[in-house]
Amino acid sequence: MAEALAAAGASVAIGDILEEEGKQTAQALRDSGATAEFVPLDVTDDENWATAVATVIDMFGGLDIVVNNAGIEITSLVTDLDPAQVRKMLDVNVLGTALGLKHALLAMRPGGASGTGGSVINVASVAATIAFPGISVYSATKSGIDRLTRVAAAESGKLGYGVRVNCIYPGLTPTTMGNQLAVDCAELGLFPSPEAAAGAVVELTPLGRLGQVDDMADAVVFLASDASKFITGAGLPVDGGMGM
């Protein structure tokens, strides 16, 4: 997503707790000619968000786009749920997105540190729209992101913030997290193998394949751009039709 936004002309700040990976990504973008920086960010920390946003505005002279993409998935049967793991998913996926929305709106609205409006894109999941075994709490958190998106869009419009708020629903993508989900589902006995778990997703997908990272990145660029200037409060499925 950072690469796609940079290729579209955006100056990009990458916020994460994974400092080494974040710095490497920012450096790779700079090496390609883009303007990119890394900012340490724990999305579950309110003060950390405030500091990160202020830092970015100081670096780039404004803030026009925020992509809330931090998320974790811990696979479990409902009968085996661990309260500590549930809280961790709620903290990162729901609280992290809520705080990202909070500080994006504060900065982008009239009178804010940036104050010229903008676009916020939250990353939900096809898990918010289907019932797939092993991901009950993850699905609940992604459904929560959908609701956060729509209420924030309504408030922004009603109060004249000039900020559009949308989300995407990515389908299963063979990232580290997506691959681990397939492994976990097999280990729980839900499927005979990780390959069978991934195959079940493909069978449920009309376009007949798993998602790719650039599929999601393209959707984010669209929602960040003026090509979507009359779209807010929407959830865009990027799932090959799986959730329809």
PDB file of C-alpha atoms in Angstrom:
ATOM      1  CA  MET A   1       0.000   0.000   0.000  1.00  0.00           C
ATOM      2  CA  ALA A   2       2.835   2.377   0.832  1.00  0.00           C
ATOM      3  CA  GLU A   3       4.493   1.574  -2.495  1.00  0.00           C
ATOM      4  CA  ALA A   4       1.268   2.110  -4.440  1.00  0.00           C
ATOM      5  CA  LEU A   5       0.513   5.409  -2.738  1.00  0.00           C
ATOM      6  CA  ALA A   6       4.070   6.594  -3.310  1.00  0.00           C
ATOM      7  CA  ALA A   7       3.847   5.577  -6.986  1.00  0.00           C
ATOM      8  CA  ALA A   8       0.659   7.668  -7.228  1.00  0.00           C
ATOM      9  CA  GLY A   9       2.589  10.694  -5.975  1.00  0.00           C
ATOM     10  CA  ALA A  10       1.964  10.683  -2.232  1.00  0.00           C
ATOM     11  CA  SER A  11       4.579  11.409   0.388  1.00  0.00           C
ATOM     12  CA  VAL A  12       4.351   8.394   2.665  1.00  0.00           C
ATOM     13  CA  ALA A  13       4.918   7.925   6.388  1.00  0.00           C
ATOM     14  CA  ILE A  14       4.951   4.341   7.612  1.00  0.00           C
ATOM     15  CA  GLY A  15       3.875   3.906  11.247  1.00  0.00           C
ATOM     16  CA  ASP A  16       4.479   0.618  13.025  1.00  0.00           C
ATOM     17  CA  ILE A  17       5.925  -1.068  16.096  1.00  0.00           C
ATOM     18  CA  LEU A  18       8.195  -3.052  13.739  1.00  0.00           C
ATOM     19  CA  GLU A  19      10.869  -0.387  13.518  1.00  0.00           C
ATOM     20  CA  GLU A  20      13.489  -2.275  11.516  1.00  0.00           C
ATOM     21  CA  GLU A  21      11.014  -3.430   8.872  1.00  0.00           C
ATOM     22  CA  GLY A  22       9.416   0.013   8.726  1.00  0.00           C
ATOM     23  CA  LYS A  23      12.743   1.774   8.283  1.00  0.00           C
ATOM     24  CA  GLN A  24      13.790  -0.670   5.569  1.00  0.00           C
ATOM     25  CA  THR A  25      10.549  -0.106   3.671  1.00  0.00           C
ATOM     26  CA  ALA A  26      10.864   3.668   3.908  1.00  0.00           C
ATOM     27  CA  GLN A  27      14.466   3.478   2.705  1.00  0.00           C
ATOM     28  CA  ALA A  28      13.476   1.272  -0.230  1.00  0.00           C
ATOM     29  CA  LEU A  29      10.836   3.819  -1.210  1.00  0.00           C
ATOM     30  CA  ARG A  30      13.364   6.649  -0.985  1.00  0.00           C
ATOM     31  CA  ASP A  31      15.771   4.628  -3.110  1.00  0.00           C
ATOM     32  CA  SER A  32      13.053   4.431  -5.772  1.00  0.00           C
ATOM     33  CA  GLY A  33      12.708   8.212  -5.760  1.00  0.00           C
ATOM     34  CA  ALA A  34       9.709   8.537  -3.437  1.00  0.00           C
ATOM     35  CA  THR A  35       9.366  10.749  -0.380  1.00  0.00           C
ATOM     36  CA  ALA A  36       9.000   8.365   2.570  1.00  0.00           C
ATOM     37  CA  GLU A  37       9.738   8.273   6.286  1.00  0.00           C
ATOM     38  CA  PHE A  38       9.226   5.890   9.166  1.00  0.00           C
ATOM     39  CA  VAL A  39       7.437   6.962  12.339  1.00  0.00           C
ATOM     40  CA  PRO A  40       7.294   4.687  15.408  1.00  0.00           C
ATOM     41  CA  LEU A  41       3.658   3.952  16.199  1.00  0.00           C
ATOM     42  CA  ASP A  42       1.840   1.674  18.607  1.00  0.00           C
ATOM     43  CA  VAL A  43      -1.712   1.953  17.298  1.00  0.00           C
ATOM     44  CA  THR A  44      -3.192   1.016  20.677  1.00  0.00           C
ATOM     45  CA  ASP A  45      -1.647   4.066  22.390  1.00  0.00           C
ATOM     46  CA  ASP A  46      -3.563   7.359  22.243  1.00  0.00           C
ATOM     47  CA  GLU A  47      -0.588   9.597  23.020  1.00  0.00           C
ATOM     48  CA  ASN A  48       1.570   7.703  20.542  1.00  0.00           C
ATOM     49  CA  TRP A  49      -0.975   8.452  17.815  1.00  0.00           C
ATOM     50  CA  ALA A  50      -0.979  12.156  18.703  1.00  0.00           C
ATOM     51  CA  THR A  51       2.814  12.283  18.547  1.00  0.00           C
ATOM     52  CA  ALA A  52       3.005  10.341  15.284  1.00  0.00           C
ATOM     53  CA  VAL A  53       0.437  12.540  13.534  1.00  0.00           C
ATOM     54  CA  ALA A  54       2.156  15.733  14.706  1.00  0.00           C
ATOM     55  CA  THR A  55       5.492  14.360  13.493  1.00  0.00           C
ATOM     56  CA  VAL A  56       4.108  13.539  10.050  1.00  0.00           C
ATOM     57  CA  ILE A  57       2.506  16.963   9.662  1.00  0.00           C
ATOM     58  CA  ASP A  58       5.804  18.581  10.646  1.00  0.00           C
ATOM     59  CA  MET A  59       7.689  16.391   8.137  1.00  0.00           C
ATOM     60  CA  PHE A  60       5.390  16.852   5.165  1.00  0.00           C
ATOM     61  CA  GLY A  61       3.524  20.070   5.916  1.00  0.00           C
ATOM     62  CA  GLY A  62       0.130  18.420   6.135  1.00  0.00           C
ATOM     63  CA  LEU A  63      -1.875  15.215   6.339  1.00  0.00           C
ATOM     64  CA  ASP A  64      -4.289  14.186   3.580  1.00  0.00           C
ATOM     65  CA  ILE A  65      -4.552  10.382   3.800  1.00  0.00           C
ATOM     66  CA  VAL A  66      -4.562   7.904   6.670  1.00  0.00           C
ATOM     67  CA  VAL A  67      -4.671   4.147   6.077  1.00  0.00           C
ATOM     68  CA  ASN A  68      -5.502   2.110   9.176  1.00  0.00           C
ATOM     69  CA  ASN A  69      -3.984  -1.240   8.236  1.00  0.00           C
ATOM     70  CA  ALA A  70      -2.573  -2.599  11.506  1.00  0.00           C
ATOM     71  CA  GLY A  71      -4.227  -5.865  12.474  1.00  0.00           C
ATOM     72  CA  ILE A  72      -3.682  -9.284  13.998  1.00  0.00           C
ATOM     73  CA  GLU A  73      -5.490 -12.606  13.679  1.00  0.00           C
ATOM     74  CA  ILE A  74      -5.328 -15.390  16.280  1.00  0.00           C
ATOM     75  CA  THR A  75      -7.145 -18.504  15.094  1.00  0.00           C
ATOM     76  CA  SER A  76      -9.264 -20.372  17.627  1.00  0.00           C
ATOM     77  CA  LEU A  77     -12.414 -22.397  17.960  1.00  0.00           C
ATOM     78  CA  VAL A  78     -15.071 -20.577  19.973  1.00  0.00           C
ATOM     79  CA  THR A  79     -14.850 -23.283  22.653  1.00  0.00           C
ATOM     80  CA  ASP A  80     -11.108 -22.600  23.057  1.00  0.00           C
ATOM     81  CA  LEU A  81     -11.115 -18.803  23.196  1.00  0.00           C
ATOM     82  CA  ASP A  82      -8.416 -17.274  25.390  1.00  0.00           C
ATOM     83  CA  PRO A  83      -9.555 -13.960  26.943  1.00  0.00           C
ATOM     84  CA  ALA A  84      -6.051 -12.502  26.679  1.00  0.00           C
ATOM     85  CA  GLN A  85      -5.938 -13.240  22.955  1.00  0.00           C
ATOM     86  CA  VAL A  86      -9.430 -11.807  22.483  1.00  0.00           C
ATOM     87  CA  ARG A  87      -8.395  -8.580  24.205  1.00  0.00           C
ATOM     88  CA  LYS A  88      -5.255  -8.365  22.069  1.00  0.00           C
ATOM     89  CA  MET A  89      -7.274  -8.571  18.849  1.00  0.00           C
ATOM     90  CA  LEU A  90      -9.778  -6.044  20.141  1.00  0.00           C
ATOM     91  CA  ASP A  91      -6.974  -3.681  21.164  1.00  0.00           C
ATOM     92  CA  VAL A  92      -5.092  -3.770  17.866  1.00  0.00           C
ATOM     93  CA  ASN A  93      -7.923  -4.200  15.381  1.00  0.00           C
ATOM     94  CA  VAL A  94     -10.723  -2.149  16.929  1.00  0.00           C
ATOM     95  CA  LEU A  95      -9.078   0.283  19.348  1.00  0.00           C
ATOM     96  CA  GLY A  96      -6.148   0.837  16.979  1.00  0.00           C
ATOM     97  CA  THR A  97      -8.491   1.745  14.127  1.00  0.00           C
ATOM     98  CA  ALA A  98     -10.673   3.897  16.379  1.00  0.00           C
ATOM     99  CA  LEU A  99      -7.674   5.894  17.565  1.00  0.00           C
ATOM    100  CA  GLY A 100      -6.421   6.248  14.004  1.00  0.00           C
ATOM    101  CA  LEU A 101      -9.790   7.670  13.034  1.00  0.00           C
ATOM    102  CA  LYS A 102      -9.794   9.987  16.039  1.00  0.00           C
ATOM    103  CA  HIS A 103      -6.435  11.541  15.318  1.00  0.00           C
ATOM    104  CA  ALA A 104      -6.942  11.678  11.555  1.00  0.00           C
ATOM    105  CA  LEU A 105     -10.196  13.605  11.989  1.00  0.00           C
ATOM    106  CA  LEU A 106      -8.728  15.921  14.627  1.00  0.00           C
ATOM    107  CA  ALA A 107      -5.841  16.805  12.319  1.00  0.00           C
ATOM    108  CA  MET A 108      -7.751  17.036   9.030  1.00  0.00           C
ATOM    109  CA  ARG A 109     -10.909  18.909  10.095  1.00  0.00           C
ATOM    110  CA  PRO A 110     -11.144  22.715   9.896  1.00  0.00           C
ATOM    111  CA  GLY A 111      -8.968  24.206  12.610  1.00  0.00           C
ATOM    112  CA  GLY A 112      -6.897  21.045  12.900  1.00  0.00           C
ATOM    113  CA  ALA A 113      -3.136  20.903  12.513  1.00  0.00           C
ATOM    114  CA  SER A 114      -3.568  20.100   8.823  1.00  0.00           C
ATOM    115  CA  GLY A 115      -7.119  21.384   8.418  1.00  0.00           C
ATOM    116  CA  THR A 116      -7.776  20.798   4.725  1.00  0.00           C
ATOM    117  CA  GLY A 117      -9.866  17.616   4.829  1.00  0.00           C
ATOM    118  CA  GLY A 118      -8.750  14.297   3.484  1.00  0.00           C
ATOM    119  CA  SER A 119      -9.452  10.601   3.150  1.00  0.00           C
ATOM    120  CA  VAL A 120      -9.260   7.805   5.735  1.00  0.00           C
ATOM    121  CA  ILE A 121      -9.225   4.191   4.584  1.00  0.00           C
ATOM    122  CA  ASN A 122      -9.729   1.452   7.149  1.00  0.00           C
ATOM    123  CA  VAL A 123      -8.808  -2.141   6.371  1.00  0.00           C
ATOM    124  CA  ALA A 124     -11.580  -4.520   7.401  1.00  0.00           C
ATOM    125  CA  SER A 125     -11.817  -8.015   5.890  1.00  0.00           C
ATOM    126  CA  VAL A 126     -14.098 -10.334   3.970  1.00  0.00           C
ATOM    127  CA  ALA A 127     -14.300 -11.982   7.407  1.00  0.00           C
ATOM    128  CA  ALA A 128     -16.713  -9.172   8.313  1.00  0.00           C
ATOM    129  CA  THR A 129     -19.174 -10.421   5.706  1.00  0.00           C
ATOM    130  CA  ILE A 130     -18.935 -14.245   5.844  1.00  0.00           C
ATOM    131  CA  ALA A 131     -18.891 -17.010   8.450  1.00  0.00           C
ATOM    132  CA  PHE A 132     -15.590 -18.873   8.147  1.00  0.00           C
ATOM    133  CA  PRO A 133     -14.582 -21.314  10.901  1.00  0.00           C
ATOM    134  CA  GLY A 134     -11.753 -20.542  13.296  1.00  0.00           C
ATOM    135  CA  ILE A 135     -11.885 -16.737  13.116  1.00  0.00           C
ATOM    136  CA  SER A 136     -14.855 -15.747  15.269  1.00  0.00           C
ATOM    137  CA  VAL A 137     -13.218 -12.886  17.181  1.00  0.00           C
ATOM    138  CA  TYR A 138     -11.210 -11.692  14.198  1.00  0.00           C
ATOM    139  CA  SER A 139     -14.464 -11.566  12.232  1.00  0.00           C
ATOM    140  CA  ALA A 140     -16.100  -9.626  15.050  1.00  0.00           C
ATOM    141  CA  THR A 141     -13.273  -7.073  15.105  1.00  0.00           C
ATOM    142  CA  LYS A 142     -13.448  -6.583  11.360  1.00  0.00           C
ATOM    143  CA  SER A 143     -17.221  -6.135  11.579  1.00  0.00           C
ATOM    144  CA  GLY A 144     -16.477  -3.497  14.210  1.00  0.00           C
ATOM    145  CA  ILE A 145     -14.179  -1.692  11.772  1.00  0.00           C
ATOM    146  CA  ASP A 146     -17.034  -1.599   9.268  1.00  0.00           C
ATOM    147  CA  ARG A 147     -19.295   0.108  11.824  1.00  0.00           C
ATOM    148  CA  LEU A 148     -16.566   2.506  12.960  1.00  0.00           C
ATOM    149  CA  THR A 149     -16.061   3.511   9.337  1.00  0.00           C
ATOM    150  CA  ARG A 150     -19.704   4.308   8.700  1.00  0.00           C
ATOM    151  CA  VAL A 151     -20.313   6.227  11.917  1.00  0.00           C
ATOM    152  CA  ALA A 152     -17.119   8.250  11.471  1.00  0.00           C
ATOM    153  CA  ALA A 153     -18.168   9.070   7.895  1.00  0.00           C
ATOM    154  CA  ALA A 154     -21.576  10.208   9.123  1.00  0.00           C
ATOM    155  CA  GLU A 155     -20.053  12.404  11.832  1.00  0.00           C
ATOM    156  CA  SER A 156     -17.477  13.887   9.455  1.00  0.00           C
ATOM    157  CA  GLY A 157     -20.152  14.792   6.944  1.00  0.00           C
ATOM    158  CA  LYS A 158     -22.591  16.137   9.514  1.00  0.00           C
ATOM    159  CA  LEU A 159     -19.977  18.310  11.180  1.00  0.00           C
ATOM    160  CA  GLY A 160     -18.396  19.564   7.968  1.00  0.00           C
ATOM    161  CA  TYR A 161     -14.975  18.031   8.516  1.00  0.00           C
ATOM    162  CA  GLY A 162     -14.329  17.495   4.813  1.00  0.00           C
ATOM    163  CA  VAL A 163     -12.927  14.034   5.499  1.00  0.00           C
ATOM    164  CA  ARG A 164     -14.142  10.981   3.619  1.00  0.00           C
ATOM    165  CA  VAL A 165     -14.035   7.709   5.559  1.00  0.00           C
ATOM    166  CA  ASN A 166     -14.241   4.341   3.813  1.00  0.00           C
ATOM    167  CA  CYS A 167     -13.039   0.796   4.299  1.00  0.00           C
ATOM    168  CA  ILE A 168     -12.032  -2.165   2.181  1.00  0.00           C
ATOM    169  CA  TYR A 169     -12.815  -5.836   2.732  1.00  0.00           C
ATOM    170  CA  PRO A 170      -9.759  -7.770   1.541  1.00  0.00           C
ATOM    171  CA  GLY A 171     -10.174 -11.407   0.648  1.00  0.00           C
ATOM    172  CA  LEU A 172      -7.711 -14.035   1.855  1.00  0.00           C
ATOM    173  CA  THR A 173      -4.262 -13.016   0.641  1.00  0.00           C
ATOM    174  CA  PRO A 174      -1.143 -15.217   0.948  1.00  0.00           C
ATOM    175  CA  THR A 175       0.732 -12.850   3.249  1.00  0.00           C
ATOM    176  CA  THR A 176       2.427 -14.158   6.383  1.00  0.00           C
ATOM    177  CA  MET A 177      -0.846 -13.744   8.306  1.00  0.00           C
ATOM    178  CA  GLY A 178      -2.965 -15.303   5.579  1.00  0.00           C
ATOM    179  CA  ASN A 179      -0.686 -18.306   5.240  1.00  0.00           C
ATOM    180  CA  GLN A 180      -0.625 -18.794   9.007  1.00  0.00           C
ATOM    181  CA  LEU A 181      -4.432 -18.823   9.075  1.00  0.00           C
ATOM    182  CA  ALA A 182      -4.461 -21.738   6.644  1.00  0.00           C
ATOM    183  CA  VAL A 183      -1.946 -23.612   8.788  1.00  0.00           C
ATOM    184  CA  ASP A 184      -3.889 -22.894  11.972  1.00  0.00           C
ATOM    185  CA  CYS A 185      -7.200 -24.041  10.464  1.00  0.00           C
ATOM    186  CA  ALA A 186      -5.602 -27.351   9.509  1.00  0.00           C
ATOM    187  CA  GLU A 187      -4.085 -27.792  12.966  1.00  0.00           C
ATOM    188  CA  LEU A 188      -7.522 -27.223  14.524  1.00  0.00           C
ATOM    189  CA  GLY A 189      -8.922 -30.045  12.396  1.00  0.00           C
ATOM    190  CA  LEU A 190     -11.151 -27.760  10.353  1.00  0.00           C
ATOM    191  CA  PHE A 191      -9.450 -28.813   7.105  1.00  0.00           C
ATOM    192  CA  PRO A 192      -7.183 -31.776   6.283  1.00  0.00           C
ATOM    193  CA  SER A 193      -4.269 -29.507   5.286  1.00  0.00           C
ATOM    194  CA  PRO A 194      -3.312 -25.842   4.836  1.00  0.00           C
ATOM    195  CA  GLU A 195      -3.660 -26.345   1.101  1.00  0.00           C
ATOM    196  CA  ALA A 196      -7.209 -27.614   1.592  1.00  0.00           C
ATOM    197  CA  ALA A 197      -8.037 -24.574   3.705  1.00  0.00           C
ATOM    198  CA  ALA A 198      -6.760 -22.218   0.997  1.00  0.00           C
ATOM    199  CA  GLY A 199      -8.552 -24.303  -1.607  1.00  0.00           C
ATOM    200  CA  ALA A 200     -11.833 -23.926   0.275  1.00  0.00           C
ATOM    201  CA  VAL A 201     -11.450 -20.155   0.076  1.00  0.00           C
ATOM    202  CA  VAL A 202     -10.757 -20.320  -3.654  1.00  0.00           C
ATOM    203  CA  GLU A 203     -13.852 -22.491  -4.143  1.00  0.00           C
ATOM    204  CA  LEU A 204     -15.936 -19.816  -2.401  1.00  0.00           C
ATOM    205  CA  THR A 205     -14.461 -17.084  -4.608  1.00  0.00           C
ATOM    206  CA  PRO A 206     -16.183 -16.503  -7.972  1.00  0.00           C
ATOM    207  CA  LEU A 207     -12.991 -15.136  -9.536  1.00  0.00           C
ATOM    208  CA  GLY A 208     -11.293 -18.394  -8.597  1.00  0.00           C
ATOM    209  CA  ARG A 209      -8.118 -17.224  -6.902  1.00  0.00           C
ATOM    210  CA  LEU A 210      -6.721 -15.788  -3.704  1.00  0.00           C
ATOM    211  CA  GLY A 211      -6.204 -12.053  -3.395  1.00  0.00           C
ATOM    212  CA  GLN A 212      -2.860 -10.398  -4.033  1.00  0.00           C
ATOM    213  CA  VAL A 213      -1.307  -7.522  -2.134  1.00  0.00           C
ATOM    214  CA  ASP A 214      -1.502  -5.217  -5.145  1.00  0.00           C
ATOM    215  CA  ASP A 215      -5.257  -5.856  -5.414  1.00  0.00           C
ATOM    216  CA  MET A 216      -5.669  -4.302  -1.981  1.00  0.00           C
ATOM    217  CA  ALA A 217      -3.178  -1.520  -2.655  1.00  0.00           C
ATOM    218  CA  ASP A 218      -4.992  -0.470  -5.825  1.00  0.00           C
ATOM    219  CA  ALA A 219      -8.278  -0.193  -3.896  1.00  0.00           C
ATOM    220  CA  VAL A 220      -6.625   1.965  -1.233  1.00  0.00           C
ATOM    221  CA  VAL A 221      -5.173   4.301  -3.852  1.00  0.00           C
ATOM    222  CA  PHE A 222      -8.624   4.646  -5.437  1.00  0.00           C
ATOM    223  CA  LEU A 223     -10.283   5.531  -2.122  1.00  0.00           C
ATOM    224  CA  ALA A 224      -7.471   7.949  -1.285  1.00  0.00           C
ATOM    225  CA  SER A 225      -7.748   9.752  -4.614  1.00  0.00           C
ATOM    226  CA  ASP A 226     -10.119  12.283  -6.156  1.00  0.00           C
ATOM    227  CA  ALA A 227     -11.445   9.450  -8.337  1.00  0.00           C
ATOM    228  CA  SER A 228     -13.586   8.546  -5.290  1.00  0.00           C
ATOM    229  CA  LYS A 229     -14.394  12.127  -4.268  1.00  0.00           C
ATOM    230  CA  PHE A 230     -18.145  11.427  -3.826  1.00  0.00           C
ATOM    231  CA  ILE A 231     -17.694   8.171  -1.915  1.00  0.00           C
ATOM    232  CA  THR A 232     -17.822   8.050   1.882  1.00  0.00           C
ATOM    233  CA  GLY A 233     -19.142   5.612   4.452  1.00  0.00           C
ATOM    234  CA  ALA A 234     -18.642   2.762   2.002  1.00  0.00           C
ATOM    235  CA  GLY A 235     -17.150  -0.693   2.327  1.00  0.00           C
ATOM    236  CA  LEU A 236     -15.411  -1.826  -0.850  1.00  0.00           C
ATOM    237  CA  PRO A 237     -15.107  -5.617  -1.233  1.00  0.00           C
ATOM    238  CA  VAL A 238     -11.746  -6.619  -2.706  1.00  0.00           C
ATOM    239  CA  ASP A 239     -12.418 -10.325  -2.335  1.00  0.00           C
ATOM    240  CA  GLY A 240     -13.055 -11.711  -5.803  1.00  0.00           C
ATOM    241  CA  GLY A 241     -16.752 -11.932  -4.997  1.00  0.00           C
ATOM    242  CA  MET A 242     -16.335 -14.212  -1.964  1.00  0.00           C
ATOM    243  CA  GLY A 243     -18.485 -12.097   0.330  1.00  0.00           C
ATOM    244  CA  MET A 244     -21.340 -11.288  -2.023  1.00  0.00           C
TER     245      MET A 244
END
